[in-house]
Protein backbone atom coordinates (compact mmCIF):
# COMPACT_ATOMS: atom_id res chain seq x y z
CA UNK A 1 -35.16 -157.17 -28.85
CA UNK A 2 -31.90 -159.41 -27.92
CA UNK A 3 -28.89 -158.99 -25.38
CA UNK A 4 -26.42 -158.91 -28.26
CA UNK A 5 -28.52 -156.44 -30.26
CA UNK A 6 -28.86 -154.22 -27.44
CA UNK A 7 -24.95 -153.82 -27.18
CA UNK A 8 -24.53 -153.82 -30.68
CA UNK A 9 -26.59 -150.43 -30.52
CA UNK A 10 -24.80 -149.29 -27.49
CA UNK A 11 -21.47 -149.74 -29.05
CA UNK A 12 -22.88 -147.99 -32.51
CA UNK A 13 -24.06 -145.58 -30.34
CA UNK A 14 -20.98 -144.57 -28.98
CA UNK A 15 -18.84 -144.71 -31.94
CA UNK A 16 -21.51 -142.51 -33.52
CA UNK A 17 -21.11 -140.21 -30.59
CA UNK A 18 -17.32 -140.40 -30.33
CA UNK A 19 -17.21 -139.22 -33.99
CA UNK A 20 -19.56 -136.23 -34.00
CA UNK A 21 -17.61 -134.90 -30.66
CA UNK A 22 -14.56 -135.19 -32.69
CA UNK A 23 -15.64 -133.19 -35.67
CA UNK A 24 -17.39 -130.88 -33.37
CA UNK A 25 -13.99 -130.02 -31.82
CA UNK A 26 -12.23 -129.91 -35.00
CA UNK A 27 -14.84 -127.46 -35.97
CA UNK A 28 -14.41 -125.20 -33.02
CA UNK A 29 -10.83 -125.43 -33.79
CA UNK A 30 -11.24 -124.23 -37.15
CA UNK A 31 -13.51 -121.67 -35.94
CA UNK A 32 -10.61 -120.36 -33.66
CA UNK A 33 -8.31 -120.25 -37.04
CA UNK A 34 -11.48 -118.35 -38.57
CA UNK A 35 -11.45 -115.97 -35.38
CA UNK A 36 -7.45 -115.12 -35.32
CA UNK A 37 -7.28 -114.41 -39.21
CA UNK A 38 -10.39 -111.85 -38.85
CA UNK A 39 -8.49 -110.45 -35.95
CA UNK A 40 -5.20 -109.95 -36.87
CA UNK A 41 -6.02 -108.85 -40.87
CA UNK A 42 -9.44 -106.84 -40.47
CA UNK A 43 -9.33 -105.38 -44.04
CA UNK A 44 -8.87 -108.90 -45.52
CA UNK A 45 -11.43 -112.08 -45.85
CA UNK A 46 -10.11 -115.81 -45.46
CA UNK A 47 -11.60 -119.46 -45.84
CA UNK A 48 -10.06 -122.12 -43.80
CA UNK A 49 -10.29 -125.76 -44.72
CA UNK A 50 -11.86 -128.49 -42.28
CA UNK A 51 -8.88 -128.78 -39.57
CA UNK A 52 -7.00 -132.21 -39.16
CA UNK A 53 -4.37 -133.44 -36.30
CA UNK A 54 -1.03 -134.13 -36.90
CA UNK A 55 -0.09 -136.15 -33.60
CA UNK A 56 3.48 -136.35 -34.46
CA UNK A 57 4.39 -132.61 -33.94
CA UNK A 58 1.16 -132.38 -31.66
CA UNK A 59 -0.47 -130.03 -33.48
CA UNK A 60 -4.01 -129.06 -35.11
CA UNK A 61 -3.48 -127.43 -38.65
CA UNK A 62 -5.13 -126.65 -41.82
CA UNK A 63 -5.13 -124.68 -44.98
CA UNK A 64 -6.41 -121.12 -45.19
CA UNK A 65 -6.57 -118.85 -48.38
CA UNK A 66 -6.94 -115.13 -48.20
CA UNK A 67 -10.04 -114.30 -50.66
CA UNK A 68 -8.53 -110.85 -51.52
CA UNK A 69 -5.52 -112.41 -53.08
CA UNK A 70 -5.84 -115.80 -53.42
CA UNK A 71 -2.47 -116.73 -51.16
CA UNK A 72 -2.86 -120.21 -49.51
CA UNK A 73 -1.08 -120.76 -46.81
CA UNK A 74 -0.95 -123.24 -43.32
CA UNK A 75 -2.07 -122.25 -40.20
CA UNK A 76 -1.99 -124.29 -37.08
CA UNK A 77 -2.28 -124.45 -33.34
CA UNK A 78 0.30 -126.22 -30.66
CA UNK A 79 -1.24 -129.19 -28.37
CA UNK A 80 0.68 -127.60 -25.82
CA UNK A 81 1.09 -124.04 -25.64
CA UNK A 82 -2.64 -123.69 -27.45
CA UNK A 83 -0.90 -120.78 -29.73
CA UNK A 84 -1.89 -120.45 -33.52
CA UNK A 85 0.74 -119.95 -35.76
CA UNK A 86 -0.01 -119.10 -39.52
CA UNK A 87 2.28 -117.97 -42.40
CA UNK A 88 0.21 -115.60 -44.85
CA UNK A 89 2.86 -112.60 -44.91
CA UNK A 90 5.55 -115.40 -45.60
CA UNK A 91 3.77 -116.85 -48.38
CA UNK A 92 2.22 -113.47 -50.00
CA UNK A 93 6.07 -111.97 -50.29
CA UNK A 94 7.45 -115.11 -51.41
CA UNK A 95 4.66 -114.94 -54.23
CA UNK A 96 5.66 -111.49 -54.91
CA UNK A 97 9.20 -111.79 -54.94
CA UNK A 98 8.94 -114.82 -57.58
CA UNK A 99 6.30 -112.65 -59.48
CA UNK A 100 9.23 -109.85 -59.97
CA UNK A 101 12.05 -111.80 -60.75
CA UNK A 102 10.03 -113.96 -63.28
CA UNK A 103 8.07 -110.68 -64.87
CA UNK A 104 11.88 -109.33 -65.56
CA UNK A 105 13.06 -112.82 -67.31
CA UNK A 106 10.06 -113.36 -69.48
CA UNK A 107 10.33 -111.94 -72.74
CA UNK A 108 14.11 -112.02 -72.43
CA UNK A 109 16.69 -113.89 -74.68
CA UNK A 110 17.87 -116.28 -71.79
CA UNK A 111 13.99 -117.11 -70.91
CA UNK A 112 13.89 -119.85 -73.07
CA UNK A 113 17.22 -121.13 -71.07
CA UNK A 114 15.73 -121.33 -67.58
CA UNK A 115 13.32 -124.12 -66.38
CA UNK A 116 12.86 -122.25 -63.20
CA UNK A 117 13.47 -119.20 -60.94
CA UNK A 118 12.65 -117.94 -57.44
CA UNK A 119 13.73 -115.66 -55.30
CA UNK A 120 13.06 -114.69 -51.35
CA UNK A 121 13.92 -111.44 -49.44
CA UNK A 122 12.78 -109.43 -46.07
CA UNK A 123 9.15 -109.73 -45.00
CA UNK A 124 6.93 -107.54 -45.79
CA UNK A 125 7.73 -107.84 -49.74
CA UNK A 126 7.51 -103.61 -49.91
CA UNK A 127 8.92 -102.42 -53.13
CA UNK A 128 10.92 -106.14 -53.27
CA UNK A 129 14.50 -104.67 -54.60
CA UNK A 130 16.48 -106.38 -51.65
CA UNK A 131 16.33 -110.43 -52.50
CA UNK A 132 18.68 -112.44 -50.19
CA UNK A 133 18.79 -115.33 -52.67
CA UNK A 134 17.97 -116.03 -56.23
CA UNK A 135 17.55 -119.80 -57.41
CA UNK A 136 18.19 -120.62 -60.89
CA UNK A 137 17.38 -124.10 -62.71
CA UNK A 138 18.66 -123.91 -66.48
CA UNK A 139 18.00 -126.26 -69.36
CA UNK A 140 20.70 -128.96 -70.45
CA UNK A 141 21.79 -126.64 -73.55
CA UNK A 142 22.07 -123.88 -71.65
CA UNK A 143 25.02 -121.51 -72.19
CA UNK A 144 25.39 -121.06 -68.01
CA UNK A 145 27.84 -117.94 -68.95
CA UNK A 146 25.77 -116.40 -71.14
CA UNK A 147 22.70 -117.14 -69.02
CA UNK A 148 24.96 -115.70 -66.07
CA UNK A 149 26.26 -112.41 -67.83
CA UNK A 150 22.74 -111.51 -69.12
CA UNK A 151 20.66 -112.02 -65.76
CA UNK A 152 23.26 -110.14 -64.01
CA UNK A 153 22.63 -107.70 -66.28
CA UNK A 154 18.99 -107.50 -66.08
CA UNK A 155 18.98 -107.29 -62.02
CA UNK A 156 21.89 -104.19 -62.05
CA UNK A 157 19.22 -102.61 -64.75
CA UNK A 158 16.06 -103.10 -62.34
CA UNK A 159 18.05 -101.95 -59.60
CA UNK A 160 17.88 -105.56 -57.67
CA UNK A 161 20.24 -106.24 -55.37
CA UNK A 162 20.67 -110.11 -54.23
CA UNK A 163 23.43 -111.64 -51.66
CA UNK A 164 23.44 -115.09 -53.20
CA UNK A 165 22.86 -115.97 -57.11
CA UNK A 166 22.24 -119.97 -57.73
CA UNK A 167 22.48 -121.30 -60.70
CA UNK A 168 22.17 -124.89 -61.21
CA UNK A 169 22.21 -127.34 -64.41
CA UNK A 170 22.89 -130.53 -65.53
CA UNK A 171 25.16 -131.80 -68.42
CA UNK A 172 26.66 -135.17 -69.35
CA UNK A 173 24.60 -136.55 -66.20
CA UNK A 174 26.43 -134.53 -64.06
CA UNK A 175 24.90 -131.66 -61.80
CA UNK A 176 26.68 -128.01 -62.07
CA UNK A 177 26.43 -125.16 -59.86
CA UNK A 178 27.65 -121.75 -60.21
CA UNK A 179 27.51 -118.99 -56.77
CA UNK A 180 27.14 -115.31 -57.59
CA UNK A 181 25.88 -112.08 -56.12
CA UNK A 182 24.63 -109.03 -57.36
CA UNK A 183 27.90 -107.68 -57.47
CA UNK A 184 29.59 -110.30 -59.61
CA UNK A 185 27.94 -108.25 -63.05
CA UNK A 186 31.15 -106.58 -64.16
CA UNK A 187 32.72 -110.27 -63.98
CA UNK A 188 34.47 -111.47 -67.36
CA UNK A 189 33.54 -114.96 -69.08
CA UNK A 190 36.79 -116.36 -67.30
CA UNK A 191 36.06 -115.27 -64.15
CA UNK A 192 32.40 -116.58 -64.40
CA UNK A 193 33.67 -119.60 -65.39
CA UNK A 194 36.17 -119.98 -62.52
CA UNK A 195 32.68 -120.12 -60.47
CA UNK A 196 31.16 -123.18 -61.78
CA UNK A 197 31.55 -126.38 -59.76
CA UNK A 198 30.33 -129.80 -60.38
CA UNK A 199 28.52 -130.57 -57.25
CA UNK A 200 27.39 -134.32 -58.01
């Protein structure tokens, strides 16, 4: 075997060993994520994807999924502090808040005028009657006053309170915004009209 061939083989073996060591290390981090989730939520089961490295933010990270409710969320470990961070409660609560608010709108007369709606509140979700903010994006042909009036009526009927409701829609190449709260259900059409602002 020539000297050049030997050097080439040594390089190949070295690269292979380096890659293998890196993979084993990342699998170890993944194992730490699994152990953390198992100990933090003993009644639940989780699947964790392969661990990746984020050199910019100095962390190892992955995506985990709760097999009991199929909520997916990020999980990470800092290079420096070695602490593990995960957002399962936040992601689960966000989904629950969104499902509740969407469920109230589905089947209503304003449903066809709403492109998307999302909301959030205190964590954990609990009964989901108190929102901090609800965001609605309307279709271009939506009557914003009608949608606002009906939506305020819907959340009042369902005993929902929220600090802020933001309705956004486009018209004539401009973007308009209306900011309300759950206490605005008794505003007149003229008063609601005054809350509409062109933001772009």
